[in-house]
Amino acid sequence: MSLTIKELCVDLQKIRILKNINLEIRTGEFISLLGASGCGKTTLLKSIAGLLETQEGDIRIDDTSITNLAPEKRGTVIVFQDLRLFPHMTVEQNISFSMDLKKIPKKDKQARVGELLKVVQLEGFEKRKIQEMSGGQRQRVALARALAADPKILLLDEPFSSLDENLRCEMADLVRKLHHEMELTVVMVTHDKEEAMKVSDRIALMKAGEVLQYDKPERIFYHPESRAVADYMGQTNYILGKVENGRFVSRAVSFETQKAEGEYELMVRPSAITLTVDETERMYQIEEVMFEGETAEILLKYADGKLTVWLLHRDWMKLGVKTGELVGIKIDERQGILFQK
Ligand SMILES: Nc1ncnc2c1ncn2[C@@H]1O[C@H](COP(=O)(O)OP(=O)(O)OP(=O)(O)O)[C@@H](O)[C@H]1O
């Protein structure tokens, strides 16, 4: 089922929290709402689930408006960060909760619980109490309980944030697998950009109640539409320059461009710069080198400011230079983005 959000505005205690949100989520798509704490991700997820009153705009599943429907009639199910399981009940009782409401016969219910436990890799755990399970196992139960309601749209609010890194990856893989197998449309809230890039078909990057960019992970990372998006998605360098006569010209790099004349900043990720000792023009002084396992982070100082460069550690070692010495740089301009000043 597809989900369309059109010009959605939401106020909480008379303050406008969501400002004119527009998103189209295709059937079977996995999207992430990504952004810093307080930008409105959970508010948007709750609005989709029908847990908050909306002031303006429309939310549609396929061609039907759900804006004024009660949460239980929307076909959406939300899994919260704190899971909201019933700790004294068994796994089976937790998972079959939505089926009890629908008065599904006991035998069918048991069979379905068994199936769902298999799906989330917790076969045989029916009679275990929630309080006797680990954090990762509880996450799986919460997921199975959500799936038991046969959702058209699965909404996940930072579902893995309380887990350690290994479990996070495992759960992310599981959700991604279920999403494929069950052709679920999934909207996940996260503030973890790596997680978002890994699991999502598209990412809606939010800031202060607005969507700054809604795009595929590669585009959000390599083709940010604004400095705000570029800065959120990873470390960046900005090189000041001008476009004149069809060329971007700066102290560090110059190349042809179709952009209009004016002052620009060239955004370059640290991995798009390499160092050289062959050039005659060695005008970048190595200020600091940080060893980070397979990579080395090198901080350079030059007349216009500083640049950060990431090299494979073995490539750095091959250069044979050390802190305080001068090097030249090469910038892969195809990986750079020009922002007008
Ligand atoms: N019940 C409420 N009443 C008033 N303001 C609220 C309420 N709930 C949240 N807010 C405010 O709305 C804004 C968005 O909150 P929201 O929880 O949607 O952000 P978020 O992006 O999900 O943040 P986080 O990553 O920290 O969970 C914040 O400024 C928050 O303080």
PDB file of N, CA and C in Angstrom, residues 11-83:
ATOM      1  N   ASP A  11       0.298  20.910  15.097  1.00  0.00           N
ATOM      2  CA  ASP A  11       0.637  21.754  16.257  1.00  0.00           C
ATOM      3  C   ASP A  11       0.601  20.902  17.511  1.00  0.00           C
ATOM      4  N   LEU A  12       1.543  21.148  18.416  1.00  0.00           N
ATOM      5  CA  LEU A  12       1.477  20.546  19.747  1.00  0.00           C
ATOM      6  C   LEU A  12       1.499  21.703  20.738  1.00  0.00           C
ATOM      7  N   GLN A  13       0.525  21.733  21.590  1.00  0.00           N
ATOM      8  CA  GLN A  13       0.378  22.843  22.543  1.00  0.00           C
ATOM      9  C   GLN A  13       0.545  24.195  21.861  1.00  0.00           C
ATOM     10  N   LYS A  14      -0.197  24.326  20.773  1.00  0.00           N
ATOM     11  CA  LYS A  14      -0.278  25.578  19.995  1.00  0.00           C
ATOM     12  C   LYS A  14       1.043  25.984  19.316  1.00  0.00           C
ATOM     13  N   ILE A  15       2.034  25.106  19.352  1.00  0.00           N
ATOM     14  CA  ILE A  15       3.272  25.423  18.614  1.00  0.00           C
ATOM     15  C   ILE A  15       3.308  24.562  17.361  1.00  0.00           C
ATOM     16  N   ARG A  16       3.609  25.197  16.228  1.00  0.00           N
ATOM     17  CA  ARG A  16       3.668  24.423  14.976  1.00  0.00           C
ATOM     18  C   ARG A  16       4.929  23.565  14.972  1.00  0.00           C
ATOM     19  N   ILE A  17       4.713  22.259  14.995  1.00  0.00           N
ATOM     20  CA  ILE A  17       5.851  21.325  15.053  1.00  0.00           C
ATOM     21  C   ILE A  17       6.174  20.790  13.654  1.00  0.00           C
ATOM     22  N   LEU A  18       5.138  20.393  12.901  1.00  0.00           N
ATOM     23  CA  LEU A  18       5.367  19.942  11.515  1.00  0.00           C
ATOM     24  C   LEU A  18       4.864  21.017  10.566  1.00  0.00           C
ATOM     25  N   LYS A  19       5.741  21.409   9.627  1.00  0.00           N
ATOM     26  CA  LYS A  19       5.411  22.537   8.752  1.00  0.00           C
ATOM     27  C   LYS A  19       5.377  22.085   7.303  1.00  0.00           C
ATOM     28  N   ASN A  20       4.172  21.862   6.810  1.00  0.00           N
ATOM     29  CA  ASN A  20       3.991  21.580   5.386  1.00  0.00           C
ATOM     30  C   ASN A  20       4.833  20.400   4.886  1.00  0.00           C
ATOM     31  N   ILE A  21       4.547  19.236   5.441  1.00  0.00           N
ATOM     32  CA  ILE A  21       5.293  18.031   5.058  1.00  0.00           C
ATOM     33  C   ILE A  21       4.634  17.395   3.821  1.00  0.00           C
ATOM     34  N   ASN A  22       5.453  17.099   2.824  1.00  0.00           N
ATOM     35  CA  ASN A  22       4.983  16.394   1.629  1.00  0.00           C
ATOM     36  C   ASN A  22       5.869  15.175   1.392  1.00  0.00           C
ATOM     37  N   LEU A  23       5.257  13.989   1.387  1.00  0.00           N
ATOM     38  CA  LEU A  23       6.030  12.766   1.136  1.00  0.00           C
ATOM     39  C   LEU A  23       5.153  11.774   0.383  1.00  0.00           C
ATOM     40  N   GLU A  24       5.752  11.091  -0.572  1.00  0.00           N
ATOM     41  CA  GLU A  24       5.025   9.997  -1.216  1.00  0.00           C
ATOM     42  C   GLU A  24       5.836   8.732  -1.023  1.00  0.00           C
ATOM     43  N   ILE A  25       5.216   7.744  -0.406  1.00  0.00           N
ATOM     44  CA  ILE A  25       5.921   6.502  -0.114  1.00  0.00           C
ATOM     45  C   ILE A  25       5.253   5.401  -0.929  1.00  0.00           C
ATOM     46  N   ARG A  26       6.057   4.777  -1.795  1.00  0.00           N
ATOM     47  CA  ARG A  26       5.470   3.786  -2.715  1.00  0.00           C
ATOM     48  C   ARG A  26       5.195   2.468  -2.010  1.00  0.00           C
ATOM     49  N   THR A  27       4.304   1.690  -2.609  1.00  0.00           N
ATOM     50  CA  THR A  27       4.007   0.357  -2.079  1.00  0.00           C
ATOM     51  C   THR A  27       5.301  -0.444  -1.969  1.00  0.00           C
ATOM     52  N   GLY A  28       5.531  -1.029  -0.791  1.00  0.00           N
ATOM     53  CA  GLY A  28       6.698  -1.878  -0.606  1.00  0.00           C
ATOM     54  C   GLY A  28       7.994  -1.119  -0.403  1.00  0.00           C
ATOM     55  N   GLU A  29       7.904   0.190  -0.254  1.00  0.00           N
ATOM     56  CA  GLU A  29       9.124   0.974  -0.070  1.00  0.00           C
ATOM     57  C   GLU A  29       9.489   1.030   1.415  1.00  0.00           C
ATOM     58  N   PHE A  30      10.804   1.145   1.672  1.00  0.00           N
ATOM     59  CA  PHE A  30      11.301   1.274   3.046  1.00  0.00           C
ATOM     60  C   PHE A  30      11.895   2.669   3.145  1.00  0.00           C
ATOM     61  N   ILE A  31      11.248   3.533   3.940  1.00  0.00           N
ATOM     62  CA  ILE A  31      11.837   4.868   4.047  1.00  0.00           C
ATOM     63  C   ILE A  31      12.188   5.186   5.502  1.00  0.00           C
ATOM     64  N   SER A  32      13.184   6.032   5.652  1.00  0.00           N
ATOM     65  CA  SER A  32      13.581   6.465   6.999  1.00  0.00           C
ATOM     66  C   SER A  32      13.316   7.948   7.149  1.00  0.00           C
ATOM     67  N   LEU A  33      12.821   8.322   8.342  1.00  0.00           N
ATOM     68  CA  LEU A  33      12.756   9.733   8.714  1.00  0.00           C
ATOM     69  C   LEU A  33      13.993   9.971   9.563  1.00  0.00           C
ATOM     70  N   LEU A  34      14.903  10.784   9.027  1.00  0.00           N
ATOM     71  CA  LEU A  34      16.202  10.970   9.684  1.00  0.00           C
ATOM     72  C   LEU A  34      16.337  12.430  10.102  1.00  0.00           C
ATOM     73  N   GLY A  35      16.953  12.652  11.250  1.00  0.00           N
ATOM     74  CA  GLY A  35      17.187  14.041  11.666  1.00  0.00           C
ATOM     75  C   GLY A  35      17.568  14.117  13.124  1.00  0.00           C
ATOM     76  N   ALA A  36      18.043  15.294  13.521  1.00  0.00           N
ATOM     77  CA  ALA A  36      18.507  15.488  14.897  1.00  0.00           C
ATOM     78  C   ALA A  36      17.331  15.422  15.868  1.00  0.00           C
ATOM     79  N   SER A  37      17.665  15.232  17.128  1.00  0.00           N
ATOM     80  CA  SER A  37      16.644  15.151  18.173  1.00  0.00           C
ATOM     81  C   SER A  37      15.770  16.405  18.158  1.00  0.00           C
ATOM     82  N   GLY A  38      14.452  16.187  18.227  1.00  0.00           N
ATOM     83  CA  GLY A  38      13.518  17.315  18.306  1.00  0.00           C
ATOM     84  C   GLY A  38      13.078  17.866  16.957  1.00  0.00           C
ATOM     85  N   CYS A  39      13.509  17.244  15.830  1.00  0.00           N
ATOM     86  CA  CYS A  39      13.152  17.816  14.521  1.00  0.00           C
ATOM     87  C   CYS A  39      11.739  17.431  14.077  1.00  0.00           C
ATOM     88  N   GLY A  40      11.089  16.504  14.797  1.00  0.00           N
ATOM     89  CA  GLY A  40       9.699  16.198  14.484  1.00  0.00           C
ATOM     90  C   GLY A  40       9.456  14.812  13.902  1.00  0.00           C
ATOM     91  N   LYS A  41      10.448  13.933  13.976  1.00  0.00           N
ATOM     92  CA  LYS A  41      10.315  12.595  13.375  1.00  0.00           C
ATOM     93  C   LYS A  41       9.176  11.802  14.019  1.00  0.00           C
ATOM     94  N   THR A  42       9.212  11.735  15.365  1.00  0.00           N
ATOM     95  CA  THR A  42       8.191  10.951  16.065  1.00  0.00           C
ATOM     96  C   THR A  42       6.810  11.575  15.882  1.00  0.00           C
ATOM     97  N   THR A  43       6.769  12.904  15.854  1.00  0.00           N
ATOM     98  CA  THR A  43       5.480  13.593  15.645  1.00  0.00           C
ATOM     99  C   THR A  43       4.896  13.178  14.289  1.00  0.00           C
ATOM    100  N   LEU A  44       5.747  13.089  13.274  1.00  0.00           N
ATOM    101  CA  LEU A  44       5.260  12.691  11.951  1.00  0.00           C
ATOM    102  C   LEU A  44       4.780  11.237  11.963  1.00  0.00           C
ATOM    103  N   LEU A  45       5.549  10.375  12.626  1.00  0.00           N
ATOM    104  CA  LEU A  45       5.176   8.955  12.679  1.00  0.00           C
ATOM    105  C   LEU A  45       3.831   8.786  13.412  1.00  0.00           C
ATOM    106  N   LYS A  46       3.693   9.500  14.534  1.00  0.00           N
ATOM    107  CA  LYS A  46       2.437   9.413  15.299  1.00  0.00           C
ATOM    108  C   LYS A  46       1.269   9.996  14.505  1.00  0.00           C
ATOM    109  N   SER A  47       1.541  11.015  13.703  1.00  0.00           N
ATOM    110  CA  SER A  47       0.466  11.598  12.882  1.00  0.00           C
ATOM    111  C   SER A  47      -0.009  10.577  11.850  1.00  0.00           C
ATOM    112  N   ILE A  48       0.939   9.830  11.276  1.00  0.00           N
ATOM    113  CA  ILE A  48       0.569   8.801  10.295  1.00  0.00           C
ATOM    114  C   ILE A  48      -0.274   7.726  10.989  1.00  0.00           C
ATOM    115  N   ALA A  49       0.123   7.396  12.223  1.00  0.00           N
ATOM    116  CA  ALA A  49      -0.587   6.336  12.968  1.00  0.00           C
ATOM    117  C   ALA A  49      -1.932   6.803  13.516  1.00  0.00           C
ATOM    118  N   GLY A  50      -2.189   8.104  13.450  1.00  0.00           N
ATOM    119  CA  GLY A  50      -3.473   8.618  13.952  1.00  0.00           C
ATOM    120  C   GLY A  50      -3.473   8.877  15.448  1.00  0.00           C
ATOM    121  N   LEU A  51      -2.288   9.022  16.030  1.00  0.00           N
ATOM    122  CA  LEU A  51      -2.207   9.230  17.480  1.00  0.00           C
ATOM    123  C   LEU A  51      -2.174  10.720  17.833  1.00  0.00           C
ATOM    124  N   LEU A  52      -2.121  11.570  16.820  1.00  0.00           N
ATOM    125  CA  LEU A  52      -2.124  13.016  17.074  1.00  0.00           C
ATOM    126  C   LEU A  52      -3.126  13.687  16.147  1.00  0.00           C
ATOM    127  N   GLU A  53      -3.662  14.776  16.638  1.00  0.00           N
ATOM    128  CA  GLU A  53      -4.575  15.559  15.796  1.00  0.00           C
ATOM    129  C   GLU A  53      -3.718  16.361  14.804  1.00  0.00           C
ATOM    130  N   THR A  54      -4.174  16.428  13.559  1.00  0.00           N
ATOM    131  CA  THR A  54      -3.415  17.220  12.579  1.00  0.00           C
ATOM    132  C   THR A  54      -4.196  18.506  12.278  1.00  0.00           C
ATOM    133  N   GLN A  55      -3.477  19.580  11.971  1.00  0.00           N
ATOM    134  CA  GLN A  55      -4.161  20.869  11.764  1.00  0.00           C
ATOM    135  C   GLN A  55      -4.493  21.106  10.294  1.00  0.00           C
ATOM    136  N   GLU A  56      -3.533  20.781   9.412  1.00  0.00           N
ATOM    137  CA  GLU A  56      -3.763  21.000   7.979  1.00  0.00           C
ATOM    138  C   GLU A  56      -3.187  19.829   7.202  1.00  0.00           C
ATOM    139  N   GLY A  57      -3.700  19.657   5.979  1.00  0.00           N
ATOM    140  CA  GLY A  57      -3.137  18.658   5.080  1.00  0.00           C
ATOM    141  C   GLY A  57      -3.886  17.339   5.114  1.00  0.00           C
ATOM    142  N   ASP A  58      -3.313  16.364   4.395  1.00  0.00           N
ATOM    143  CA  ASP A  58      -4.012  15.098   4.205  1.00  0.00           C
ATOM    144  C   ASP A  58      -3.010  13.937   4.246  1.00  0.00           C
ATOM    145  N   ILE A  59      -3.482  12.808   4.786  1.00  0.00           N
ATOM    146  CA  ILE A  59      -2.679  11.574   4.755  1.00  0.00           C
ATOM    147  C   ILE A  59      -3.532  10.530   4.038  1.00  0.00           C
ATOM    148  N   ARG A  60      -2.964   9.889   3.019  1.00  0.00           N
ATOM    149  CA  ARG A  60      -3.738   8.911   2.241  1.00  0.00           C
ATOM    150  C   ARG A  60      -3.009   7.577   2.163  1.00  0.00           C
ATOM    151  N   ILE A  61      -3.786   6.501   2.264  1.00  0.00           N
ATOM    152  CA  ILE A  61      -3.240   5.182   1.946  1.00  0.00           C
ATOM    153  C   ILE A  61      -3.881   4.789   0.625  1.00  0.00           C
ATOM    154  N   ASP A  62      -3.066   4.500  -0.376  1.00  0.00           N
ATOM    155  CA  ASP A  62      -3.533   4.383  -1.767  1.00  0.00           C
ATOM    156  C   ASP A  62      -4.397   5.604  -2.087  1.00  0.00           C
ATOM    157  N   ASP A  63      -5.674   5.391  -2.453  1.00  0.00           N
ATOM    158  CA  ASP A  63      -6.456   6.577  -2.830  1.00  0.00           C
ATOM    159  C   ASP A  63      -7.392   7.049  -1.725  1.00  0.00           C
ATOM    160  N   THR A  64      -7.266   6.448  -0.530  1.00  0.00           N
ATOM    161  CA  THR A  64      -8.241   6.768   0.528  1.00  0.00           C
ATOM    162  C   THR A  64      -7.613   7.645   1.606  1.00  0.00           C
ATOM    163  N   SER A  65      -8.304   8.721   1.921  1.00  0.00           N
ATOM    164  CA  SER A  65      -7.806   9.589   2.995  1.00  0.00           C
ATOM    165  C   SER A  65      -8.022   8.902   4.337  1.00  0.00           C
ATOM    166  N   ILE A  66      -6.962   8.877   5.163  1.00  0.00           N
ATOM    167  CA  ILE A  66      -7.098   8.292   6.497  1.00  0.00           C
ATOM    168  C   ILE A  66      -6.992   9.391   7.570  1.00  0.00           C
ATOM    169  N   THR A  67      -6.936  10.626   7.117  1.00  0.00           N
ATOM    170  CA  THR A  67      -6.682  11.743   8.040  1.00  0.00           C
ATOM    171  C   THR A  67      -7.653  11.751   9.219  1.00  0.00           C
ATOM    172  N   ASN A  68      -8.905  11.401   8.947  1.00  0.00           N
ATOM    173  CA  ASN A  68      -9.889  11.469  10.045  1.00  0.00           C
ATOM    174  C   ASN A  68     -10.277  10.093  10.593  1.00  0.00           C
ATOM    175  N   LEU A  69      -9.481   9.078  10.257  1.00  0.00           N
ATOM    176  CA  LEU A  69      -9.795   7.721  10.755  1.00  0.00           C
ATOM    177  C   LEU A  69      -9.141   7.462  12.106  1.00  0.00           C
ATOM    178  N   ALA A  70      -9.802   6.657  12.942  1.00  0.00           N
ATOM    179  CA  ALA A  70      -9.226   6.256  14.228  1.00  0.00           C
ATOM    180  C   ALA A  70      -7.983   5.396  13.973  1.00  0.00           C
ATOM    181  N   PRO A  71      -7.015   5.391  14.901  1.00  0.00           N
ATOM    182  CA  PRO A  71      -5.762   4.636  14.680  1.00  0.00           C
ATOM    183  C   PRO A  71      -5.996   3.184  14.273  1.00  0.00           C
ATOM    184  N   GLU A  72      -6.940   2.507  14.925  1.00  0.00           N
ATOM    185  CA  GLU A  72      -7.129   1.072  14.676  1.00  0.00           C
ATOM    186  C   GLU A  72      -7.784   0.793  13.321  1.00  0.00           C
ATOM    187  N   LYS A  73      -8.302   1.853  12.674  1.00  0.00           N
ATOM    188  CA  LYS A  73      -8.948   1.636  11.366  1.00  0.00           C
ATOM    189  C   LYS A  73      -8.032   2.000  10.205  1.00  0.00           C
ATOM    190  N   ARG A  74      -6.800   2.405  10.492  1.00  0.00           N
ATOM    191  CA  ARG A  74      -5.928   2.931   9.436  1.00  0.00           C
ATOM    192  C   ARG A  74      -5.136   1.869   8.690  1.00  0.00           C
ATOM    193  N   GLY A  75      -4.932   0.722   9.338  1.00  0.00           N
ATOM    194  CA  GLY A  75      -4.074  -0.296   8.710  1.00  0.00           C
ATOM    195  C   GLY A  75      -2.601  -0.023   8.973  1.00  0.00           C
ATOM    196  N   THR A  76      -2.325   0.854   9.933  1.00  0.00           N
ATOM    197  CA  THR A  76      -0.925   1.117  10.295  1.00  0.00           C
ATOM    198  C   THR A  76      -0.664   0.522  11.678  1.00  0.00           C
ATOM    199  N   VAL A  77       0.566   0.079  11.901  1.00  0.00           N
ATOM    200  CA  VAL A  77       0.942  -0.389  13.241  1.00  0.00           C
ATOM    201  C   VAL A  77       2.273   0.253  13.590  1.00  0.00           C
ATOM    202  N   ILE A  78       2.371   0.723  14.827  1.00  0.00           N
ATOM    203  CA  ILE A  78       3.586   1.423  15.230  1.00  0.00           C
ATOM    204  C   ILE A  78       4.323   0.618  16.305  1.00  0.00           C
ATOM    205  N   VAL A  79       5.634   0.496  16.148  1.00  0.00           N
ATOM    206  CA  VAL A  79       6.465  -0.135  17.190  1.00  0.00           C
ATOM    207  C   VAL A  79       7.294   0.985  17.819  1.00  0.00           C
ATOM    208  N   PHE A  80       7.048   1.235  19.109  1.00  0.00           N
ATOM    209  CA  PHE A  80       7.754   2.314  19.789  1.00  0.00           C
ATOM    210  C   PHE A  80       9.105   1.846  20.301  1.00  0.00           C
ATOM    211  N   GLN A  81       9.952   2.833  20.560  1.00  0.00           N
ATOM    212  CA  GLN A  81      11.294   2.593  21.092  1.00  0.00           C
ATOM    213  C   GLN A  81      11.232   1.790  22.391  1.00  0.00           C
ATOM    214  N   ASP A  82      10.262   2.123  23.259  1.00  0.00           N
ATOM    215  CA  ASP A  82      10.170   1.426  24.551  1.00  0.00           C
ATOM    216  C   ASP A  82       9.320   0.144  24.447  1.00  0.00           C
ATOM    217  N   LEU A  83       8.957  -0.234  23.223  1.00  0.00           N
ATOM    218  CA  LEU A  83       8.265  -1.488  22.868  1.00  0.00           C
ATOM    219  C   LEU A  83       6.839  -1.647  23.414  1.00  0.00           C
TER     220      LEU A  83
END
